[in-house]
Every structure is written in structure tokens, then in C-alpha cells.
């Protein structure tokens, strides 16, 4: 096996990202990725042992980017309302700056048959802490009693809708402000 | 051209539906559809003139099914709260009974580059009436002032999340009731 190189690894992830957005997970292959970066398929296998590993590598890359974007505002000494508003603000800014990451994460979440291959909340420290906090807020009667995972999915879906409306240049997109989206999310999150 | 036959047309739509769910829109072709129904590609062209026509035919088929499911409860003499709760109840029942339709509609909506090919609200009478009503409720200050299309997208996404949680057998799915989902939607729809 050739020695690994971070910039090649990144090239592979970028090419796979484009392919998944264009052709979906099923329509993406290591052959197509190799073709797009003018490399050999065998070279890809020195970074990712299989298509499955490549696909989950792409998901993890974009999920980490998103988590890194919201981590700095995750401060549990804030009021629950301020904390949720700050987290959603960062998510919307992230969606503006990294629409491909939002599309990748939502493409994976949208396919029930892929979900079992994805990392779970327990695999990530920040997500674990966030879910603990949601559960505590629910016990305290501050937020909606719907399962915490469903509330998190709902928040993420609204962010995806915001991102898609901007990307698709929907006629209502110019009237849609971040403040409106935050308000809508706050309305269903808090009791 | 051969004479058209409703049951063949339906077979083509069903095969294309399965393929889109498995391989995405980009990964679906008239060749693959023909193979799946053991027919000739030329036969498909007597029902749909191009891949584009087939794809939008599949979308319209599932969208009509969904619209037919909610139409009976769309009665504008009800209170806004009852009307929204009844519409969402029908959508959730539809999601239970026709998960493939929900997956198809959401797969199309999730791809910003496909949106311009989809029928608009103005192409459907019920959707046009629903949007008029949302606009009236907004003018009356009853519901959220976010663009009506964004509220409709939000409602649909929450229904999709409900459907995906059940399909993927998420650990929280058994605790997730229709009443919780209706409550969550009502919380952000009404002021």
C-alpha cells in the first residue's frame, strides 16, 4: 500500500461528495471517484477499504464539519432558549457556507436503509452531551415531550428546507430570514 | 405506437418507483425500467416520451395519491386548528399506508436541481386553494408569518421524518405517536 496523504484523501472525499449529490449513494462507485480525480481505483482502496468505508467516510467528514461549526456556541450555562437559538443560528450559517455538507447529511438521513450504517449519537461526544441536555430539559418540563431524537430530526429538516429553498432559488427565498426559521424552531421546541 | 393500456402504465410507474427509491433519479433509466418489467424499452416510450416524462409521471402519480387522500377532509368551514389537525392526521395515515409515495415525493423535493421540473402549486386546484387559505389565515394573524410555502415544506418534512423513523425502525419509533406529531406541527403553525 502507498503511503497515505491527507490532500489525496480530501480529493477523494470531495469527488465522492459531488458524485453522491449528482447520482445518489447507489449511483456512486470507487471507479467513478477514481475517474473524477484522474486516479487509479486501487489508489482509492489505500484510503478506503471498500465502497462502504468510503461512503461512511464522506458522511463522517461532513458531520464533523457541522459539529465543529456548532461546538463553540454549545455552552450549557446559557438559558435553554438562548442555547437553542445560538445553535440554530450556527446551523443556518453553516448551511449558507457549506450547502454540500447539508445535502450529504440529509441524503443519508433520508434513506431508511442506510441509517443502520451511520454512526449513532453515542459515537460522538458533543451529540451525546446535547441529547443528555434535551432529556434533562424534557424532565424539567421546559421542552416538548416528543422523543428527543424526533425533535433533533425536525430541527435539522427545517435547516435543510432553508438551505434547499436558497439553493433552488425558490420565489419565497428572499423573504425567508434566519430569524423566521429560528422562531419556527423555537415554537415547536419549547413548551 | 401500440395502443395504451392502463395496467401497463401502472406497471411502469411501479417499477420506476422501486428503482428511484433504490438508485435515485439519476440512477434510474428507461432501460432499467424495461428490464424490471420484462418489457421492451420501446414499449415504455409509447407511455412516456422520454426519461424526463417518466420521472415527472412518477412524481405526479404519487402526488395525486397524496392529494386524493387529504382532499376529503379539506373543508374550509372547520376551524383552522381542526382543519390543520385533520389534514396532518390524513397525511400520517397516508404515510403509514404508502411509505413509497412519501419517499418519492421527498426524494424529488430534496434535490434543488430537480425542483424546477416539478409541477408548481398553481398546477393543482387543491394545493392552490390550500395556499390561498394559508395566506388568508396569515392576514388574519392566526398562523405563523413565515412564507406559506416554507410552512407547508416544514409540515411535509415532519411527516417524512415520522415515516422514515417507522420505516427504519428507530429505537424511539414505538414511543412516537401521531398525536405528538400533530401537536409539534400545530405548535409552529399557529401563533
Short mmCIF file of C-alpha atoms in Angstrom, two decimals:
data_model
loop_
_atom_site.label_atom_id
_atom_site.label_comp_id
_atom_site.label_asym_id
_atom_site.label_seq_id
_atom_site.Cartn_x
_atom_site.Cartn_y
_atom_site.Cartn_z
CA UNK A 1 0.00 0.00 0.00
CA UNK A 2 1.14 3.50 -0.85
CA UNK A 3 1.78 5.95 1.98
CA UNK A 4 -1.33 7.98 2.79
CA UNK A 5 -1.57 11.65 2.03
CA UNK A 6 -4.15 13.95 3.62
CA UNK A 7 -4.65 16.02 0.47
CA UNK A 8 -5.39 12.95 -1.67
CA UNK A 9 -7.80 11.69 0.99
CA UNK A 10 -9.55 15.06 0.84
CA UNK A 11 -9.66 14.95 -3.00
CA UNK A 12 -11.36 11.56 -2.82
CA UNK A 13 -13.92 12.83 -0.30
CA UNK A 14 -14.65 15.91 -2.43
CA UNK A 15 -15.12 13.84 -5.60
CA UNK A 16 -17.36 11.34 -3.78
CA UNK A 17 -19.38 14.25 -2.35
CA UNK A 18 -20.06 15.63 -5.83
CA UNK A 19 -20.99 12.20 -7.15
CA UNK A 20 -23.38 11.43 -4.27
CA UNK A 21 -25.14 14.78 -4.78
CA UNK A 22 -25.43 14.11 -8.54
CA UNK A 23 -26.14 10.37 -8.62
CA UNK A 24 -27.04 9.36 -5.08
CA UNK A 25 -25.25 6.82 -2.88
CA UNK A 26 -26.30 3.89 -5.10
CA UNK A 27 -25.02 5.69 -8.22
CA UNK A 28 -21.57 6.36 -6.71
CA UNK A 29 -18.72 3.86 -7.10
CA UNK A 30 -14.99 3.80 -6.43
CA UNK A 31 -14.49 3.54 -10.23
CA UNK A 32 -16.40 6.81 -10.78
CA UNK A 33 -14.49 8.51 -7.95
CA UNK A 34 -11.15 7.39 -9.43
CA UNK A 35 -12.20 8.68 -12.86
CA UNK A 36 -13.18 12.08 -11.45
CA UNK A 37 -9.81 12.60 -9.75
CA UNK A 38 -7.86 11.03 -12.64
CA UNK A 39 -6.52 8.40 -10.28
CA UNK A 40 -6.46 4.63 -10.12
CA UNK A 41 -9.20 2.71 -8.33
CA UNK A 42 -6.50 0.82 -6.41
CA UNK A 43 -5.26 4.14 -5.04
CA UNK A 44 -8.67 4.81 -3.52
CA UNK A 45 -8.54 1.46 -1.76
CA UNK A 46 -5.40 2.54 0.10
CA UNK A 47 -7.54 5.24 1.75
CA UNK A 48 -10.88 3.43 1.99
CA UNK A 49 -11.00 -0.36 2.07
CA UNK A 50 -14.42 -0.62 0.36
CA UNK A 51 -17.21 1.47 -1.14
CA UNK A 52 -19.00 1.17 2.23
CA UNK A 53 -16.00 2.65 4.04
CA UNK A 54 -15.74 5.47 1.52
CA UNK A 55 -19.43 6.28 1.83
CA UNK A 56 -19.35 6.37 5.61
CA UNK A 57 -16.09 8.38 5.45
CA UNK A 58 -17.90 11.01 3.35
CA UNK A 59 -20.77 11.16 5.84
CA UNK A 60 -18.43 11.44 8.84
CA UNK A 61 -16.39 14.18 7.14
CA UNK A 62 -19.45 16.38 6.62
CA UNK A 63 -20.96 15.55 10.01
CA UNK A 64 -17.68 16.54 11.73
CA UNK A 65 -17.63 19.83 9.83
CA UNK A 66 -21.15 20.56 11.04
CA UNK A 67 -20.40 19.54 14.62
CA UNK A 68 -17.24 21.68 14.66
CA UNK A 69 -19.32 24.63 13.47
CA UNK A 70 -21.81 24.42 16.34
CA UNK A 71 -19.42 23.30 19.10
CA UNK A 72 -18.18 26.81 20.03
CA UNK A 73 -21.70 28.01 20.95
CA UNK A 74 -22.62 24.89 22.94
CA UNK A 75 -22.38 26.42 26.39
CA UNK A 76 -24.72 24.86 28.94
CA UNK A 77 -24.60 27.89 31.24
CA UNK A 78 -26.82 29.77 28.75
CA UNK A 79 -30.62 29.71 29.13
CA UNK A 80 -32.24 26.88 27.10
CA UNK A 81 -33.85 29.47 24.79
CA UNK A 82 -30.55 31.22 24.10
CA UNK A 83 -28.73 27.93 23.64
CA UNK A 84 -31.22 26.63 21.04
CA UNK A 85 -31.31 29.99 19.22
CA UNK A 86 -27.48 30.11 19.10
CA UNK A 87 -27.17 26.51 17.90
CA UNK A 88 -29.77 27.06 15.16
CA UNK A 89 -28.09 30.32 14.09
CA UNK A 90 -24.78 28.47 13.67
CA UNK A 91 -26.51 25.66 11.75
CA UNK A 92 -28.09 28.19 9.34
CA UNK A 93 -24.75 29.96 8.82
CA UNK A 94 -23.16 26.56 8.21
CA UNK A 95 -25.93 25.78 5.66
CA UNK A 96 -25.18 29.07 3.85
CA UNK A 97 -21.45 28.32 3.70
CA UNK A 98 -21.48 24.53 3.20
CA UNK A 99 -24.66 23.59 1.31
CA UNK A 100 -22.98 20.38 0.01
CA UNK A 101 -22.46 19.16 3.59
CA UNK A 102 -26.14 19.74 4.37
CA UNK A 103 -27.16 17.88 1.21
CA UNK A 104 -24.93 14.91 2.03
CA UNK A 105 -26.11 14.58 5.63
CA UNK A 106 -29.76 14.88 4.59
CA UNK A 107 -29.35 12.42 1.68
CA UNK A 108 -28.09 9.82 4.16
CA UNK A 109 -30.73 10.52 6.78
CA UNK A 110 -33.47 10.33 4.12
CA UNK A 111 -32.68 6.71 3.25
CA UNK A 112 -34.04 4.43 5.95
CA UNK A 113 -31.96 1.51 4.58
CA UNK A 114 -28.69 3.46 5.05
CA UNK A 115 -29.40 4.56 8.59
CA UNK A 116 -28.15 1.40 10.26
CA UNK A 117 -24.72 2.01 8.66
CA UNK A 118 -24.43 5.54 10.05
CA UNK A 119 -22.67 6.40 13.31
CA UNK A 120 -25.05 6.76 16.21
CA UNK A 121 -25.36 9.61 18.70
CA UNK A 122 -23.25 7.61 21.17
CA UNK A 123 -20.30 7.72 18.74
CA UNK A 124 -19.96 11.49 19.13
CA UNK A 125 -19.26 13.30 22.38
CA UNK A 126 -20.99 16.60 21.53
CA UNK A 127 -24.13 14.84 20.24
CA UNK A 128 -24.18 12.68 23.37
CA UNK A 129 -24.00 15.78 25.60
CA UNK A 130 -26.69 17.54 23.57
CA UNK A 131 -29.08 14.61 23.92
CA UNK A 132 -28.44 14.40 27.65
CA UNK A 133 -29.31 18.08 27.90
CA UNK A 134 -32.50 17.71 25.84
CA UNK A 135 -33.56 14.83 28.10
CA UNK A 136 -32.88 16.99 31.18
CA UNK A 137 -34.90 19.90 29.72
CA UNK A 138 -37.72 17.45 28.99
CA UNK A 139 -37.65 16.17 32.59
CA UNK A 140 -37.79 19.78 33.78
CA UNK A 141 -40.85 20.32 31.55
CA UNK A 142 -39.13 23.08 29.54
CA UNK A 143 -39.27 21.47 26.10
CA UNK A 144 -41.61 19.34 24.02
CA UNK A 145 -42.12 15.78 25.32
CA UNK A 146 -41.80 14.17 21.85
CA UNK A 147 -38.79 11.76 21.70
CA UNK A 148 -35.60 13.90 21.72
CA UNK A 149 -34.31 12.27 18.51
CA UNK A 150 -37.51 13.30 16.70
CA UNK A 151 -37.12 16.92 17.83
CA UNK A 152 -33.49 16.90 16.67
CA UNK A 153 -34.56 15.46 13.29
CA UNK A 154 -37.27 18.12 13.00
CA UNK A 155 -34.77 20.92 13.68
CA UNK A 156 -32.32 19.52 11.15
CA UNK A 157 -35.07 19.11 8.50
CA UNK A 158 -36.11 22.75 8.85
CA UNK A 159 -32.46 23.78 8.37
CA UNK A 160 -32.31 21.56 5.26
CA UNK A 161 -35.50 23.17 3.91
CA UNK A 162 -33.98 26.61 4.45
CA UNK A 163 -30.82 25.53 2.61
CA UNK A 164 -32.76 23.94 -0.28
CA UNK A 165 -35.03 26.98 -0.67
CA UNK A 166 -31.95 29.19 -1.06
CA UNK A 167 -30.16 26.72 -3.39
CA UNK A 168 -33.24 26.22 -5.60
CA UNK A 169 -33.84 29.97 -5.64
CA UNK A 170 -37.46 29.50 -4.62
CA UNK A 171 -39.61 32.58 -5.22
CA UNK A 172 -40.13 32.99 -1.46
CA UNK A 173 -36.43 32.55 -0.58
CA UNK A 174 -35.58 36.29 -0.45
CA UNK A 175 -38.37 36.85 2.11
CA UNK A 176 -37.18 33.95 4.30
CA UNK A 177 -34.95 35.25 7.09
CA UNK A 178 -32.85 33.34 9.61
CA UNK A 179 -34.93 34.98 12.37
CA UNK A 180 -38.14 33.43 10.95
CA UNK A 181 -36.55 29.98 10.85
CA UNK A 182 -35.24 30.30 14.42
CA UNK A 183 -38.69 31.44 15.58
CA UNK A 184 -40.40 28.49 13.88
CA UNK A 185 -37.98 26.03 15.51
CA UNK A 186 -38.29 27.66 18.92
CA UNK A 187 -42.09 27.49 18.63
CA UNK A 188 -42.13 23.69 18.47
CA UNK A 189 -39.12 23.01 20.70
CA UNK A 190 -40.26 24.86 23.82
CA UNK A 191 -43.48 24.31 25.72
CA UNK B 1 -47.35 3.34 -31.44
CA UNK B 2 -49.08 0.50 -29.65
CA UNK B 3 -52.44 1.18 -28.02
CA UNK B 4 -52.03 2.28 -24.40
CA UNK B 5 -53.13 0.12 -21.53
CA UNK B 6 -53.70 1.47 -18.01
CA UNK B 7 -52.30 -1.63 -16.29
CA UNK B 8 -49.04 -1.49 -18.26
CA UNK B 9 -48.72 2.22 -17.48
CA UNK B 10 -49.15 1.38 -13.81
CA UNK B 11 -46.55 -1.42 -14.03
CA UNK B 12 -44.06 1.06 -15.49
CA UNK B 13 -44.76 3.58 -12.71
CA UNK B 14 -44.37 0.89 -10.02
CA UNK B 15 -41.06 -0.33 -11.45
CA UNK B 16 -39.74 3.23 -11.79
CA UNK B 17 -40.82 3.93 -8.20
CA UNK B 18 -38.80 0.98 -6.88
CA UNK B 19 -35.77 1.98 -8.95
CA UNK B 20 -35.86 5.62 -7.82
CA UNK B 21 -36.05 4.53 -4.17
CA UNK B 22 -33.11 2.13 -4.69
CA UNK B 23 -30.90 4.10 -7.08
CA UNK B 24 -32.18 7.66 -7.05
CA UNK B 25 -33.49 9.67 -10.01
CA UNK B 26 -30.05 9.81 -11.66
CA UNK B 27 -29.62 6.04 -11.31
CA UNK B 28 -32.98 5.25 -12.97
CA UNK B 29 -33.26 4.75 -16.73
CA UNK B 30 -35.90 3.55 -19.17
CA UNK B 31 -33.60 0.57 -19.91
CA UNK B 32 -33.63 -0.45 -16.22
CA UNK B 33 -37.41 0.02 -16.02
CA UNK B 34 -37.92 -2.14 -19.13
CA UNK B 35 -35.67 -4.84 -17.65
CA UNK B 36 -37.57 -4.85 -14.37
CA UNK B 37 -40.96 -5.38 -16.05
CA UNK B 38 -39.51 -7.78 -18.66
CA UNK B 39 -40.61 -5.43 -21.43
CA UNK B 40 -39.00 -3.61 -24.31
CA UNK B 41 -37.62 -0.10 -23.86
CA UNK B 42 -39.60 0.97 -26.96
CA UNK B 43 -42.82 -0.08 -25.19
CA UNK B 44 -42.04 2.36 -22.36
CA UNK B 45 -41.70 5.16 -24.89
CA UNK B 46 -45.29 4.61 -26.03
CA UNK B 47 -46.35 5.63 -22.49
CA UNK B 48 -43.66 8.21 -21.66
CA UNK B 49 -41.85 10.05 -24.45
CA UNK B 50 -38.58 10.46 -22.52
CA UNK B 51 -36.91 9.67 -19.20
CA UNK B 52 -37.89 13.18 -18.07
CA UNK B 53 -41.57 12.48 -18.82
CA UNK B 54 -41.40 9.16 -17.00
CA UNK B 55 -39.78 10.75 -13.96
CA UNK B 56 -42.32 13.55 -13.73
CA UNK B 57 -45.10 10.97 -14.36
CA UNK B 58 -43.90 9.03 -11.30
CA UNK B 59 -43.86 12.18 -9.18
CA UNK B 60 -47.34 13.23 -10.34
CA UNK B 61 -48.73 9.75 -9.69
CA UNK B 62 -47.61 9.79 -6.05
CA UNK B 63 -48.51 13.42 -5.51
CA UNK B 64 -52.05 12.74 -6.80
CA UNK B 65 -52.40 9.77 -4.45
CA UNK B 66 -51.42 12.00 -1.54
CA UNK B 67 -53.72 14.83 -2.60
CA UNK B 68 -56.63 12.40 -3.05
CA UNK B 69 -56.01 11.13 0.48
CA UNK B 70 -56.29 14.57 2.09
CA UNK B 71 -58.97 16.06 -0.17
CA UNK B 72 -61.97 14.58 1.73
CA UNK B 73 -61.01 16.37 4.98
CA UNK B 74 -60.28 19.73 3.32
CA UNK B 75 -63.39 21.53 4.50
CA UNK B 76 -62.93 25.27 4.97
CA UNK B 77 -65.93 25.57 7.30
CA UNK B 78 -63.85 23.88 10.04
CA UNK B 79 -61.80 25.96 12.48
CA UNK B 80 -58.19 26.49 11.30
CA UNK B 81 -56.93 24.30 14.20
CA UNK B 82 -59.30 21.43 13.33
CA UNK B 83 -58.54 21.74 9.62
CA UNK B 84 -54.75 21.52 10.13
CA UNK B 85 -55.07 18.66 12.64
CA UNK B 86 -57.34 16.73 10.24
CA UNK B 87 -55.06 17.30 7.24
CA UNK B 88 -51.98 16.20 9.19
CA UNK B 89 -53.82 13.12 10.52
CA UNK B 90 -54.66 12.09 6.94
CA UNK B 91 -51.05 12.72 5.85
CA UNK B 92 -49.73 10.49 8.66
CA UNK B 93 -52.21 7.73 7.81
CA UNK B 94 -51.17 8.08 4.17
CA UNK B 95 -47.50 7.79 5.23
CA UNK B 96 -48.32 4.57 7.16
CA UNK B 97 -50.07 3.05 4.15
CA UNK B 98 -47.96 4.41 1.28
CA UNK B 99 -44.39 4.90 2.52
CA UNK B 100 -43.07 4.60 -1.07
CA UNK B 101 -45.14 7.61 -2.14
CA UNK B 102 -43.72 9.67 0.72
CA UNK B 103 -40.17 8.59 -0.18
CA UNK B 104 -40.66 9.53 -3.84
CA UNK B 105 -42.14 12.96 -3.12
CA UNK B 106 -39.42 13.74 -0.57
CA UNK B 107 -36.62 12.47 -2.86
CA UNK B 108 -37.76 14.95 -5.51
CA UNK B 109 -38.23 17.85 -3.12
CA UNK B 110 -34.78 17.20 -1.61
CA UNK B 111 -32.98 17.82 -4.91
CA UNK B 112 -32.85 21.55 -5.61
CA UNK B 113 -31.82 20.86 -9.24
CA UNK B 114 -35.00 18.81 -9.86
CA UNK B 115 -37.39 21.31 -8.38
CA UNK B 116 -37.73 23.44 -11.49
CA UNK B 117 -39.04 20.36 -13.37
CA UNK B 118 -41.76 19.66 -10.80
CA UNK B 119 -45.34 20.90 -11.13
CA UNK B 120 -45.99 24.05 -9.15
CA UNK B 121 -48.74 24.76 -6.67
CA UNK B 122 -50.69 26.58 -9.42
CA UNK B 123 -50.92 23.30 -11.39
CA UNK B 124 -53.14 21.71 -8.76
CA UNK B 125 -56.53 23.01 -7.66
CA UNK B 126 -56.48 21.67 -4.08
CA UNK B 127 -52.95 22.97 -3.44
CA UNK B 128 -53.94 26.36 -4.88
CA UNK B 129 -56.95 26.53 -2.55
CA UNK B 130 -54.84 25.45 0.43
CA UNK B 131 -52.27 28.17 -0.21
CA UNK B 132 -54.98 30.80 -0.59
CA UNK B 133 -56.35 29.72 2.78
CA UNK B 134 -52.91 29.80 4.47
CA UNK B 135 -52.41 33.33 3.09
CA UNK B 136 -55.83 34.36 4.44
CA UNK B 137 -55.05 32.88 7.89
CA UNK B 138 -51.74 34.77 7.85
CA UNK B 139 -53.52 38.03 7.00
CA UNK B 140 -55.90 37.35 9.88
CA UNK B 141 -52.88 36.86 12.18
CA UNK B 142 -53.90 33.28 13.04
CA UNK B 143 -50.83 31.50 11.74
CA UNK B 144 -47.07 31.97 11.53
CA UNK B 145 -45.96 34.82 9.23
CA UNK B 146 -43.12 32.78 7.64
CA UNK B 147 -43.70 32.34 3.84
CA UNK B 148 -46.62 29.90 3.38
CA UNK B 149 -44.54 27.60 1.14
CA UNK B 150 -41.93 27.26 3.91
CA UNK B 151 -44.60 26.29 6.46
CA UNK B 152 -46.00 23.71 4.01
CA UNK B 153 -42.49 22.30 3.46
CA UNK B 154 -41.93 22.15 7.21
CA UNK B 155 -45.18 20.22 7.74
CA UNK B 156 -44.33 17.79 4.95
CA UNK B 157 -40.78 17.25 6.29
CA UNK B 158 -42.08 16.36 9.74
CA UNK B 159 -44.44 13.81 8.12
CA UNK B 160 -41.45 12.40 6.17
CA UNK B 161 -39.42 12.14 9.39
CA UNK B 162 -42.30 10.28 11.05
CA UNK B 163 -42.48 7.89 8.08
CA UNK B 164 -38.68 7.33 7.99
CA UNK B 165 -38.50 6.71 11.75
CA UNK B 166 -41.13 3.98 11.40
CA UNK B 167 -39.51 2.50 8.23
CA UNK B 168 -36.01 2.50 9.76
CA UNK B 169 -37.38 1.04 12.98
CA UNK B 170 -35.66 3.71 15.05
CA UNK B 171 -35.44 2.87 18.74
CA UNK B 172 -37.78 5.78 19.58
CA UNK B 173 -40.35 4.90 16.88
CA UNK B 174 -42.69 2.90 19.17
CA UNK B 175 -42.96 5.91 21.53
CA UNK B 176 -43.72 8.32 18.68
CA UNK B 177 -47.48 8.79 18.36
CA UNK B 178 -49.48 10.59 15.68
CA UNK B 179 -50.80 12.90 18.41
CA UNK B 180 -47.24 14.04 19.26
CA UNK B 181 -46.50 14.79 15.61
CA UNK B 182 -49.77 16.73 15.18
CA UNK B 183 -49.00 18.70 18.36
CA UNK B 184 -45.49 19.56 17.14
CA UNK B 185 -46.83 20.79 13.79
CA UNK B 186 -49.63 22.77 15.40
CA UNK B 187 -47.10 24.40 17.73
CA UNK B 188 -45.20 26.05 14.88
CA UNK B 189 -48.11 26.62 12.52
CA UNK B 190 -50.33 28.68 14.82
CA UNK B 191 -49.37 31.87 16.60
#
